[in-house]
Coordinates of C-alpha atoms (C1' of nucleotides) and ligand atoms in Angstrom, one line a residue:
Chain L
X1 CA -8.8 -12.9 -5.7
X2 CA -9.1 -13.2 -1.9
X3 CA -7.9 -10.3 0.2
X4 CA -4.2 -10.8 0.9
X5 CA -2.6 -10.9 4.2
X6 CA -1.1 -7.7 5.5
X7 CA 2.5 -9.2 5.5
X8 CA 2.1 -10.4 1.9
X9 CA 1.1 -6.9 0.8
X10 CA 4.0 -5.4 2.5
X11 CA 6.3 -7.7 0.8
X12 CA 4.8 -7.1 -2.6
X13 CA 5.7 -3.6 -2.2
X14 CA 9.3 -4.5 -1.5
X15 CA 9.6 -7.1 -4.2
X16 CA 8.4 -4.7 -6.8
X17 CA 11.0 -2.1 -5.8
X18 CA 13.7 -4.6 -5.9
X19 CA 12.6 -6.0 -9.2
X20 CA 12.7 -2.5 -10.7
X21 CA 16.2 -2.1 -9.6
X22 CA 17.1 -5.6 -11.2
X23 CA 15.2 -4.7 -14.4
X24 CA 17.2 -1.4 -14.6
X25 CA 20.3 -3.5 -14.2
X26 CA 19.3 -5.3 -17.2
X27 CA 18.1 -8.6 -15.6
X28 CA 15.0 -10.1 -17.3
X29 CA 14.3 -13.2 -15.3
X30 CA 14.9 -13.9 -11.6
X31 CA 14.6 -17.0 -9.4
X32 CA 12.7 -17.1 -6.1
X33 CA 15.9 -17.8 -4.3
X34 CA 17.5 -14.6 -5.8
X35 CA 14.7 -12.3 -5.0
X36 CA 14.6 -13.9 -1.3
X37 CA 18.4 -13.1 -1.0
X38 CA 17.9 -9.5 -2.0
X39 CA 15.1 -9.1 0.6
X40 CA 16.7 -11.6 3.2
X41 CA 13.7 -13.7 3.1
X42 CA 13.3 -17.4 2.2
X43 CA 12.5 -18.6 -1.3
X44 CA 9.6 -20.4 0.1
X45 CA 8.1 -17.2 1.4
X46 CA 8.5 -15.5 -2.1
X47 CA 6.9 -18.4 -3.8
X48 CA 4.1 -18.6 -1.4
X49 CA 3.5 -14.8 -1.8
X50 CA 3.5 -15.2 -5.6
X51 CA 1.2 -18.1 -5.4
X52 CA -1.3 -16.0 -3.5
X53 CA -1.2 -13.4 -6.2
X54 CA -1.7 -16.2 -8.7
X55 CA 1.5 -15.4 -10.6
X56 CA 3.4 -18.2 -12.2
X57 CA 7.0 -18.6 -13.2
X58 CA 8.9 -21.0 -15.5
X59 CA 10.7 -23.9 -14.1
X60 CA 14.0 -23.2 -15.6
X61 CA 14.2 -19.5 -15.8
X62 CA 12.2 -18.4 -12.8
X63 CA 10.0 -15.4 -12.9
X64 CA 9.8 -12.8 -15.8
X65 CA 10.6 -9.6 -14.0
X66 CA 8.8 -7.2 -16.2
X67 CA 5.5 -9.1 -16.2
X68 CA 5.8 -9.6 -12.5
X69 CA 6.4 -5.9 -11.9
X70 CA 3.1 -5.2 -13.9
X71 CA 1.4 -8.2 -12.1
X72 CA 2.0 -6.7 -8.7
X73 CA 1.1 -3.2 -9.9
X74 CA -2.3 -4.4 -10.9
X75 CA -2.8 -5.5 -7.4
X76 CA -1.3 -2.9 -5.3
X77 CA -1.6 0.1 -7.4
X78 CA -4.5 2.6 -7.5
X79 CA -6.3 2.9 -10.7
X80 CA -5.3 6.5 -11.2
X81 CA -3.3 8.6 -9.0
X82 CA -3.8 8.8 -5.2
X83 CA -4.0 12.3 -4.0
X84 CA -2.6 12.8 -0.4
X85 CA -2.6 15.7 2.1
X86 CA -0.2 16.0 5.0
X87 CA -1.6 17.6 8.1
X88 CA 1.0 19.4 10.3
X89 CA 3.9 20.7 8.2
X90 CA 6.6 20.8 10.8
X91 CA 10.0 19.0 10.5
X92 CA 8.4 15.5 10.1
X93 CA 5.6 16.6 7.7
X94 CA 8.0 18.6 5.4
X95 CA 10.5 15.7 5.3
X96 CA 7.7 13.3 4.1
X97 CA 6.2 15.8 1.7
X98 CA 9.7 16.5 0.2
X99 CA 10.3 12.8 -0.2
X100 CA 7.2 12.0 -1.9
X101 CA 7.4 15.0 -4.2
X102 CA 10.4 13.5 -5.8
X103 CA 9.7 9.9 -5.6
X104 CA 5.9 9.1 -5.6
X105 CA 4.7 7.7 -8.8
X106 CA 1.0 7.1 -8.2
X107 CA 1.1 9.0 -4.8
X108 CA 0.8 12.7 -5.1
X109 CA 1.1 15.0 -2.1
X110 CA -1.1 17.8 -3.3
X111 CA -1.2 19.9 -0.2
X112 CA 0.1 20.6 3.3
X113 CA -1.9 22.1 6.2
X114 CA -0.7 24.0 9.1
X115 CA -2.1 25.7 12.1
X116 CA 0.5 28.5 12.7
X117 CA 1.4 30.2 9.4
X118 CA 4.7 30.9 11.0
X119 CA 5.9 27.2 10.6
X120 CA 5.1 27.1 6.9
X121 CA 5.2 29.6 3.9
X122 CA 2.5 29.3 1.3
X123 CA 4.4 27.1 -0.8
X124 CA 6.9 24.3 0.2
X125 CA 8.6 22.4 -2.4
X126 CA 6.0 23.2 -4.9
X127 CA 3.3 22.0 -2.7
X128 CA 0.6 24.5 -1.6
X129 CA 0.6 25.1 2.4
X130 CA -2.9 25.9 3.5
X131 CA -4.5 26.7 6.8
X132 CA -6.1 23.9 8.6
X133 CA -9.6 25.7 8.2
X134 CA -9.4 24.8 4.5
X135 CA -8.8 21.1 5.1
X136 CA -12.4 19.6 4.5
X137 CA -13.4 21.8 1.7
X138 CA -9.9 21.1 -0.1
X139 CA -10.3 17.3 0.4
X140 CA -13.8 17.1 -1.2
X141 CA -12.9 19.4 -3.9
X142 CA -9.7 17.6 -4.9
X143 CA -10.6 13.9 -4.4
X144 CA -8.2 13.3 -1.8
X145 CA -7.9 9.6 -0.8
X146 CA -5.2 9.4 1.8
X147 CA -4.2 11.7 4.9
X148 CA -0.9 11.8 6.7
X149 CA -1.1 13.0 10.2
X150 CA 2.2 14.7 11.5
X151 CA 0.8 17.2 13.9
X152 CA 1.7 17.3 17.7
X153 CA 0.0 14.3 19.5
X154 CA -2.7 16.4 21.3
X155 CA -3.9 17.5 17.9
X156 CA -4.0 14.1 16.3
X157 CA -7.5 13.0 17.3
X158 CA -9.2 16.1 16.1
X159 CA -7.3 16.1 12.9
X160 CA -8.3 12.4 12.4
X161 CA -12.0 13.3 12.8
X162 CA -11.8 16.2 10.3
X163 CA -10.1 13.8 7.7
X164 CA -12.7 11.1 8.2
X165 CA -15.7 13.5 8.1
X166 CA -14.4 14.9 4.9
X167 CA -14.4 11.4 3.5
X168 CA -10.8 10.2 3.7
X169 CA -10.5 6.4 3.5
X170 CA -7.0 6.0 4.5
X171 CA -4.9 7.5 7.3
X172 CA -1.2 7.4 8.2
X173 CA -0.6 8.4 11.7
X174 CA 2.9 9.3 12.6
X175 CA 2.0 10.7 16.0
X176 CA 2.5 8.6 19.2
X177 CA -1.3 9.2 20.1
X178 CA -3.1 6.0 19.2
X179 CA -6.1 6.6 17.1
X180 CA -9.3 4.6 16.3
X181 CA -10.9 5.1 13.1
X182 CA -14.6 4.2 12.0
X183 CA -15.3 1.0 10.2
X184 CA -14.4 1.4 6.6
X185 CA -11.5 3.6 7.0
X186 CA -7.9 2.1 7.2
X187 CA -5.5 3.4 9.7
X188 CA -1.7 2.7 9.7
X189 CA 0.4 3.9 12.7
X190 CA 4.0 4.2 13.2
X191 CA 5.5 5.3 16.4
X192 CA 9.3 6.2 16.4
X193 CA 9.7 6.1 20.1
X194 CA 8.3 2.6 20.4
X195 CA 10.7 1.5 17.8
X196 CA 13.7 2.8 19.7
X197 CA 12.5 1.2 22.9
X198 CA 11.9 -2.1 21.3
X199 CA 15.3 -1.9 19.8
X200 CA 16.8 -1.3 23.1
X201 CA 14.8 -4.0 24.9
X202 CA 16.1 -6.7 22.3
X203 CA 19.7 -5.6 22.5
X204 CA 19.5 -7.2 26.0
Chain E
X1 CA 11.7 -13.3 33.3
X2 CA 11.3 -15.0 30.0
X3 CA 12.0 -12.8 26.8
X4 CA 8.8 -10.9 26.0
X5 CA 6.9 -11.1 22.8
X6 CA 7.7 -8.2 20.2
X7 CA 4.2 -7.0 20.3
X8 CA 4.0 -7.0 24.0
X9 CA 7.3 -4.9 24.3
X10 CA 5.8 -2.4 21.7
X11 CA 2.7 -2.2 23.8
X12 CA 4.5 -1.7 27.1
X13 CA 6.2 1.4 25.5
X14 CA 2.8 2.8 24.6
X15 CA 1.2 1.9 28.0
X16 CA 3.8 3.7 29.8
X17 CA 3.5 6.9 27.7
X18 CA -0.2 6.9 28.4
X19 CA 0.3 6.2 32.0
X20 CA 2.6 9.2 32.3
X21 CA -0.1 11.4 30.8
X22 CA -2.8 10.1 33.2
X23 CA -0.4 10.5 36.1
X24 CA 0.1 14.3 35.1
X25 CA -3.5 14.6 35.0
X26 CA -3.7 13.7 38.8
X27 CA -4.8 10.1 38.3
X28 CA -3.3 7.4 40.6
X29 CA -5.0 4.1 39.7
X30 CA -6.3 2.9 36.4
X31 CA -8.3 -0.2 35.5
X32 CA -7.4 -2.5 32.5
X33 CA -10.4 -1.5 30.6
X34 CA -9.6 2.2 30.9
X35 CA -6.0 1.8 29.9
X36 CA -7.3 -0.4 26.9
X37 CA -9.7 2.2 25.8
X38 CA -6.9 4.9 25.7
X39 CA -5.0 2.6 23.3
X40 CA -8.0 1.2 21.5
X41 CA -7.1 -2.5 22.7
X42 CA -9.2 -4.9 24.8
X43 CA -8.7 -5.0 28.5
X44 CA -7.8 -8.8 28.2
X45 CA -4.8 -7.8 26.1
X46 CA -3.7 -5.4 28.8
X47 CA -4.0 -7.8 31.6
X48 CA -2.3 -10.4 29.6
X49 CA 0.6 -8.2 28.9
X50 CA 0.9 -7.1 32.6
X51 CA 0.6 -10.7 33.6
X52 CA 3.7 -11.5 31.2
X53 CA 5.7 -8.9 33.1
X54 CA 4.5 -10.2 36.5
X55 CA 2.9 -7.0 37.5
X56 CA -0.3 -7.3 39.8
X57 CA -3.1 -4.8 40.3
X58 CA -5.9 -4.4 42.9
X59 CA -9.4 -6.1 42.3
X60 CA -11.2 -2.9 43.3
X61 CA -8.7 -0.1 42.4
X62 CA -7.1 -1.5 39.3
X63 CA -3.3 -0.8 38.9
X64 CA -1.2 1.6 40.7
X65 CA -0.1 4.0 37.9
X66 CA 3.3 5.2 39.5
X67 CA 4.5 1.8 40.4
X68 CA 3.4 0.4 37.0
X69 CA 5.3 3.2 35.2
X70 CA 8.4 2.2 37.2
X71 CA 7.8 -1.4 36.6
X72 CA 7.7 -1.1 32.9
X73 CA 10.7 1.2 33.0
X74 CA 12.7 -1.7 34.9
X75 CA 11.9 -3.9 32.0
X76 CA 12.4 -1.8 28.8
X77 CA 14.7 1.0 29.9
X78 CA 18.5 0.8 29.5
X79 CA 20.5 0.9 32.7
X80 CA 22.2 4.2 32.0
X81 CA 21.6 6.4 29.0
X82 CA 21.7 4.9 25.4
X83 CA 23.9 7.0 23.1
X84 CA 22.7 7.0 19.7
X85 CA 24.1 8.3 16.3
X86 CA 22.4 9.2 13.2
X87 CA 24.0 8.3 9.9
X88 CA 22.8 10.6 7.2
X89 CA 21.9 14.1 8.3
X90 CA 19.5 14.9 5.4
X91 CA 15.9 15.8 5.9
X92 CA 14.8 12.7 7.6
X93 CA 17.9 12.4 9.6
X94 CA 17.6 15.9 10.9
X95 CA 13.9 15.5 11.9
X96 CA 14.7 12.7 13.9
X97 CA 17.6 14.2 15.5
X98 CA 15.6 17.3 16.4
X99 CA 12.8 15.1 17.7
X100 CA 15.0 13.1 20.2
X101 CA 17.0 15.9 21.1
X102 CA 14.0 17.6 22.7
X103 CA 12.2 14.4 23.9
X104 CA 14.4 11.5 24.6
X105 CA 15.0 10.7 28.3
X106 CA 17.1 7.8 28.1
X107 CA 18.0 8.1 24.5
X108 CA 20.6 10.6 23.6
X109 CA 21.4 11.5 20.0
X110 CA 25.1 12.3 20.4
X111 CA 26.1 12.9 16.9
X112 CA 25.1 12.9 13.4
X113 CA 27.3 11.8 10.4
X114 CA 27.3 13.1 6.8
X115 CA 29.2 12.5 3.6
X116 CA 28.7 15.8 1.9
X117 CA 29.6 18.7 4.2
X118 CA 27.2 20.8 2.3
X119 CA 24.3 19.0 3.8
X120 CA 25.1 19.6 7.3
X121 CA 26.9 22.5 9.2
X122 CA 29.2 21.3 12.0
X123 CA 26.5 21.5 14.6
X124 CA 22.9 20.9 14.1
X125 CA 20.5 21.5 17.0
X126 CA 23.4 21.3 19.4
X127 CA 24.3 17.9 18.1
X128 CA 27.9 17.7 16.6
X129 CA 27.7 16.8 12.8
X130 CA 30.8 14.8 11.8
X131 CA 32.0 13.4 8.5
X132 CA 31.5 9.7 8.1
X133 CA 35.2 8.8 8.2
X134 CA 35.1 9.4 11.7
X135 CA 32.1 7.1 12.5
X136 CA 33.8 4.0 13.9
X137 CA 36.3 5.8 16.1
X138 CA 33.5 7.9 17.5
X139 CA 31.4 5.0 18.3
X140 CA 34.2 3.3 20.1
X141 CA 35.1 6.4 22.0
X142 CA 31.7 7.3 23.1
X143 CA 30.1 3.9 23.9
X144 CA 27.5 4.3 21.4
X145 CA 24.7 1.5 21.6
X146 CA 22.3 2.2 18.7
X147 CA 22.6 3.6 15.2
X148 CA 20.0 5.0 12.9
X149 CA 20.4 4.9 9.2
X150 CA 18.9 7.6 7.1
X151 CA 21.4 7.8 4.2
X152 CA 20.3 7.1 0.6
X153 CA 19.3 3.7 0.0
X154 CA 22.4 2.6 -2.1
X155 CA 24.6 3.6 0.9
X156 CA 22.6 1.8 3.5
X157 CA 24.4 -1.6 3.5
X158 CA 27.9 -0.1 3.8
X159 CA 26.9 1.9 6.6
X160 CA 25.3 -0.9 8.3
X161 CA 28.5 -2.8 8.0
X162 CA 30.4 0.2 9.5
X163 CA 28.1 0.3 12.3
X164 CA 28.2 -3.4 13.2
X165 CA 32.1 -3.5 12.9
X166 CA 32.4 -0.6 15.2
X167 CA 30.3 -2.6 17.8
X168 CA 26.8 -1.3 17.5
X169 CA 24.2 -3.8 18.8
X170 CA 21.0 -2.2 17.6
X171 CA 20.1 -0.6 14.3
X172 CA 17.1 1.3 13.0
X173 CA 16.9 1.4 9.3
X174 CA 14.7 3.9 7.6
X175 CA 15.9 3.3 4.2
X176 CA 13.9 1.3 1.8
X177 CA 17.0 -1.1 1.2
X178 CA 16.4 -4.3 3.2
X179 CA 19.4 -5.2 5.5
X180 CA 20.6 -8.3 7.1
X181 CA 22.5 -8.0 10.2
X182 CA 24.8 -10.7 11.9
X183 CA 23.6 -12.8 14.8
X184 CA 23.6 -10.7 18.1
X185 CA 22.6 -7.5 16.4
X186 CA 19.0 -6.3 16.4
X187 CA 17.5 -4.7 13.4
X188 CA 14.4 -2.7 13.1
X189 CA 13.2 -1.6 9.8
X190 CA 10.5 0.9 8.7
X191 CA 9.7 1.7 5.1
X192 CA 7.5 4.7 4.4
X193 CA 6.6 3.8 0.9
X194 CA 5.5 0.2 1.9
X195 CA 3.2 1.9 4.3
X196 CA 1.7 4.1 1.9
X197 CA 1.1 1.3 -0.6
X198 CA -0.3 -0.8 2.2
X199 CA -2.9 1.7 3.1
X200 CA -3.9 2.2 -0.5
X201 CA -4.4 -1.5 -1.0
X202 CA -6.6 -1.8 2.0
X203 CA -8.7 1.2 1.0
X204 CA -9.8 -1.3 -1.6
Chain A
dA1 C1' 12.7 -41.1 -25.4
dC2 C1' 14.0 -41.0 -20.6
dA3 C1' 16.1 -40.2 -16.4
dA4 C1' 18.4 -36.7 -13.6
dT5 C1' 18.3 -32.2 -12.3
dT6 C1' 16.5 -28.0 -10.6
dA7 C1' 13.4 -25.2 -10.1
dT8 C1' 8.3 -23.8 -9.1
dG9 C1' 3.7 -25.0 -6.7
dT10 C1' 1.0 -26.8 -2.8
dT11 C1' -0.3 -28.7 1.6
dA12 C1' 0.3 -29.5 6.2
dG13 C1' 2.6 -28.5 10.4
dA14 C1' 4.9 -25.1 13.7
dT15 C1' 5.1 -20.7 15.7
dG16 C1' 3.6 -16.3 17.3
dT17 C1' -0.3 -13.6 18.7
dT18 C1' -4.9 -12.5 19.7
dT19 C1' -9.3 -13.5 21.7
dA20 C1' -12.6 -15.9 24.4
dA21 C1' -13.7 -18.5 28.3
dC22 C1' -13.5 -19.3 32.9
dA23 C1' -11.6 -19.3 37.7
dT24 C1' -10.3 -16.2 41.4
dT25 C1' -10.0 -12.6 44.5
dG26 C1' -11.2 -8.6 47.5
dC27 C1' -14.4 -5.5 48.8
dA28 C1' -19.2 -3.7 50.0
dA29 C1' -23.8 -4.2 51.2
dA30 C1' -27.3 -7.0 53.3
Chain O
dT1 C1' -21.0 -13.3 58.2
dT2 C1' -22.2 -14.2 53.9
dT3 C1' -23.4 -13.1 49.2
dG4 C1' -23.0 -10.5 44.9
dC5 C1' -20.3 -7.9 42.1
dA6 C1' -16.8 -6.2 39.5
dA7 C1' -12.5 -6.4 38.7
dT8 C1' -8.0 -9.2 37.9
dG9 C1' -5.4 -13.6 36.6
dT10 C1' -4.9 -17.8 34.0
dT11 C1' -5.8 -21.3 30.6
dA12 C1' -7.2 -22.9 26.2
dA13 C1' -8.9 -22.1 21.7
dA14 C1' -8.9 -19.4 17.4
dC15 C1' -6.4 -17.0 14.2
dA16 C1' -2.5 -15.0 11.4
dT17 C1' 1.8 -16.1 9.7
dC18 C1' 6.0 -18.6 8.7
dT19 C1' 8.5 -22.9 7.8
dA20 C1' 9.1 -27.5 6.2
dA21 C1' 8.0 -31.3 3.6
dC22 C1' 6.6 -32.9 -0.5
dA23 C1' 4.5 -33.3 -5.2
dT24 C1' 4.9 -31.3 -9.8
dA25 C1' 6.8 -29.9 -14.0
dA26 C1' 10.2 -28.3 -17.6
dT27 C1' 14.6 -28.5 -19.4
dT28 C1' 19.1 -30.9 -20.5
dG29 C1' 22.3 -34.5 -21.5
dT30 C1' 22.5 -39.1 -22.7
Ligands
NAD301 N1 10.3 14.8 13.8 C1 10.3 13.5 13.9 O1 11.3 12.9 13.5 C2 9.2 12.7 14.4 C3 9.3 11.5 14.4 C4 8.3 10.7 14.8 C5 7.1 11.2 15.1 N2 6.9 12.4 15.2 C6 5.7 13.1 15.4 O2 5.2 13.8 14.3 C7 4.4 14.8 14.8 C8 5.1 16.2 14.4 O3 6.5 16.2 14.8 P1 7.6 17.4 14.3 O4 8.7 17.1 14.8 O5 7.2 17.6 12.9 O6 6.8 18.6 15.1 P2 6.7 20.2 14.7 O7 6.3 20.9 15.9 O8 7.9 20.4 13.9 O9 5.5 20.2 13.7 C9 4.1 20.2 14.0 C10 3.4 20.9 12.9 O10 2.0 20.7 13.1 C11 1.3 22.0 12.9 N3 -0.1 22.0 13.6 C12 -0.3 22.0 15.0 N4 -1.5 21.8 15.1 C13 -2.3 21.6 14.0 C14 -3.6 21.5 13.5 N5 -4.6 21.2 14.4 N6 -3.8 21.3 12.2 C15 -2.8 21.3 11.3 N7 -1.5 21.6 11.7 C16 -1.2 21.6 12.9 C17 2.2 23.1 13.6 O11 1.8 24.3 12.8 C18 3.6 22.5 13.2 O12 4.0 22.9 12.0 C19 4.5 14.7 16.3 O13 3.3 14.1 16.8 C20 5.6 13.9 16.6 O14 5.4 13.2 17.7 C21 8.0 13.3 14.7
NAD302 N1 12.6 12.2 3.8 C1 11.7 11.3 4.3 O1 10.5 11.5 4.8 C2 12.0 9.9 4.2 C3 10.9 9.0 4.6 C4 11.2 7.8 4.7 C5 12.4 7.2 4.2 N2 13.3 8.0 3.9 C6 14.8 7.5 3.6 O2 15.8 8.1 4.3 C7 16.8 8.3 3.6 C8 17.1 9.6 3.7 O3 16.3 10.5 3.2 P1 16.3 12.0 3.1 O4 15.1 12.4 2.4 O5 16.7 12.6 4.4 O6 17.5 12.2 2.0 P2 18.6 13.4 1.9 O7 19.2 13.2 0.5 O8 18.0 14.6 2.3 O9 19.7 12.9 3.0 C9 20.7 12.0 2.9 C10 21.8 12.3 3.6 O10 22.8 11.3 3.7 C11 24.0 11.7 3.5 N3 24.8 10.5 3.2 C12 24.9 10.0 1.8 N4 25.9 9.0 2.0 C13 26.2 8.9 3.2 C14 27.3 8.2 3.7 N5 27.9 7.0 3.2 N6 27.5 8.4 5.1 C15 26.9 9.1 5.8 N7 26.1 10.1 5.3 C16 25.8 10.0 4.0 C17 24.1 12.8 2.6 O11 25.1 13.7 2.9 C18 22.6 13.4 3.0 O12 22.6 14.5 3.9 C19 16.6 7.6 2.3 O13 17.1 6.4 2.2 C20 15.0 7.7 2.2 O14 14.6 6.7 1.4 C21 13.2 9.3 3.9

DNA sequence: ACAATTATGTTAGATGTTTAACATTGCAAA
DNA sequence: TTTGCAATGTTAAACATCTAACATAATTGT
């Protein structure tokens, strides 16, 4: 299958979560317009996305929820588990760690890293909290695939380099500092302040 | 001026933050390619954005940082302060509240709302923490313009309706539950899980 | 068996965004 | 002056994404 558009991948993630909810509710089939309504999209968009992943439905019953969930999983899920580290165990890093600790199925936050021991005890929420000096060694020994950056912005770049050098292939940057990663590493950035300012602008 | 593209607005926010840093460092002028490098964009994109906001630079010295900061501010900043409420003072809501409490210049988080008193004392970080029953009254009495939703996903829709009915014009939804707002209200959504799954997909 | 219905599947056009190409300007050195 | 340069400013093409139009197929009632 060809590489999917970013927006389609994002929606696949959302489709699946909604589909799981519907399945739990006892539903077994769903129409494109139903799925679309739940996500506030159009049915065309849903069908187009499913076309791209080469999934077919039935004309009279729509899509079979269970097999669609599996089909999406085959595309967007990792083979085994994905080990994740969070660098910067402050307010934000801890919130994320806590969140994935409860919910993440394939995504395992297996360590957090800090610079000042004062900010983090040796264990947070069952996750070991280690000094930044042990980062690279830990990544290599534990087959860590993804890194989350939640340090103060001035530290973001150095942390990014440490992650890349240790062999990390995917980075999530929640710092307002824009980063640039080498070829072969995927970077996703989210900037809260920008979001706020954008909302304000479009309020008018 | 015509309404700006979303992506341009996002970049303006980032331009300004970088420009402030450069100004603090003592710089007074900046070239489009310098600004571009700091944000990992191209100089063309920078010039195009600045063209859209009708800002001109000098051929030999580039753009005058101070006046550009002001110019961007005139476009994306609110007239006065923007009052914000956070609905759902759990881990995530508190992290955001704390963050803006320290940093927000025009953006003031003036209250948080909870359902279970156990999760939140009456004051967090100097911000009053109120029961959800007081939400609508508070919004109207305090000219609140923006609302941040950080409740459990099942509660997101009802909270959104409460915000809209109280007259809120801009909403930030950090819940994985997709929302749909009425005409005239601007909605921005960010879904952490989707981000993680997207990174994993593009790692390969 | 066959038309009508109602959904899916596909293609082409519209829109939004980025990138590339080119024109223009102001300064500095010859 | 005037010419070259190095930057900005503008337009047009390329690319990504979304939307609309249409073709196709399975079921149901007759
Ligand atoms: N809190 C939020 O809601 C929020 C929202 C959006 C973005 N952010 C961004 O996330 C980042 C962290 O925010 P926060 O509020 O959690 O700040 P924080 O000060 O609470 O946490 C920062 C943590 O990073 C650690 N740290 C510093 N340098 C380090 C290094 N080199 N290696 C490892 N750890 C290091 C510190 O020990 C500290 O625990 C900031 O860049 C901030 O802009 C925060
Ligand atoms: N923690 C994270 O890192 C994180 C990241 C991304 C998204 N989210 C999303 O943010 C939301 C909150 O996450 P969290 O980890 O902070 O959860 P949490 O359980 O710590 O906090 C939820 C808070 O919402 C309050 N609440 C519940 N119903 C409410 C209502 N109707 N009105 C007002 N308040 C109400 C509860 O009292 C609680 O304090 C969830 O939807 C979650 O999916 C969290």
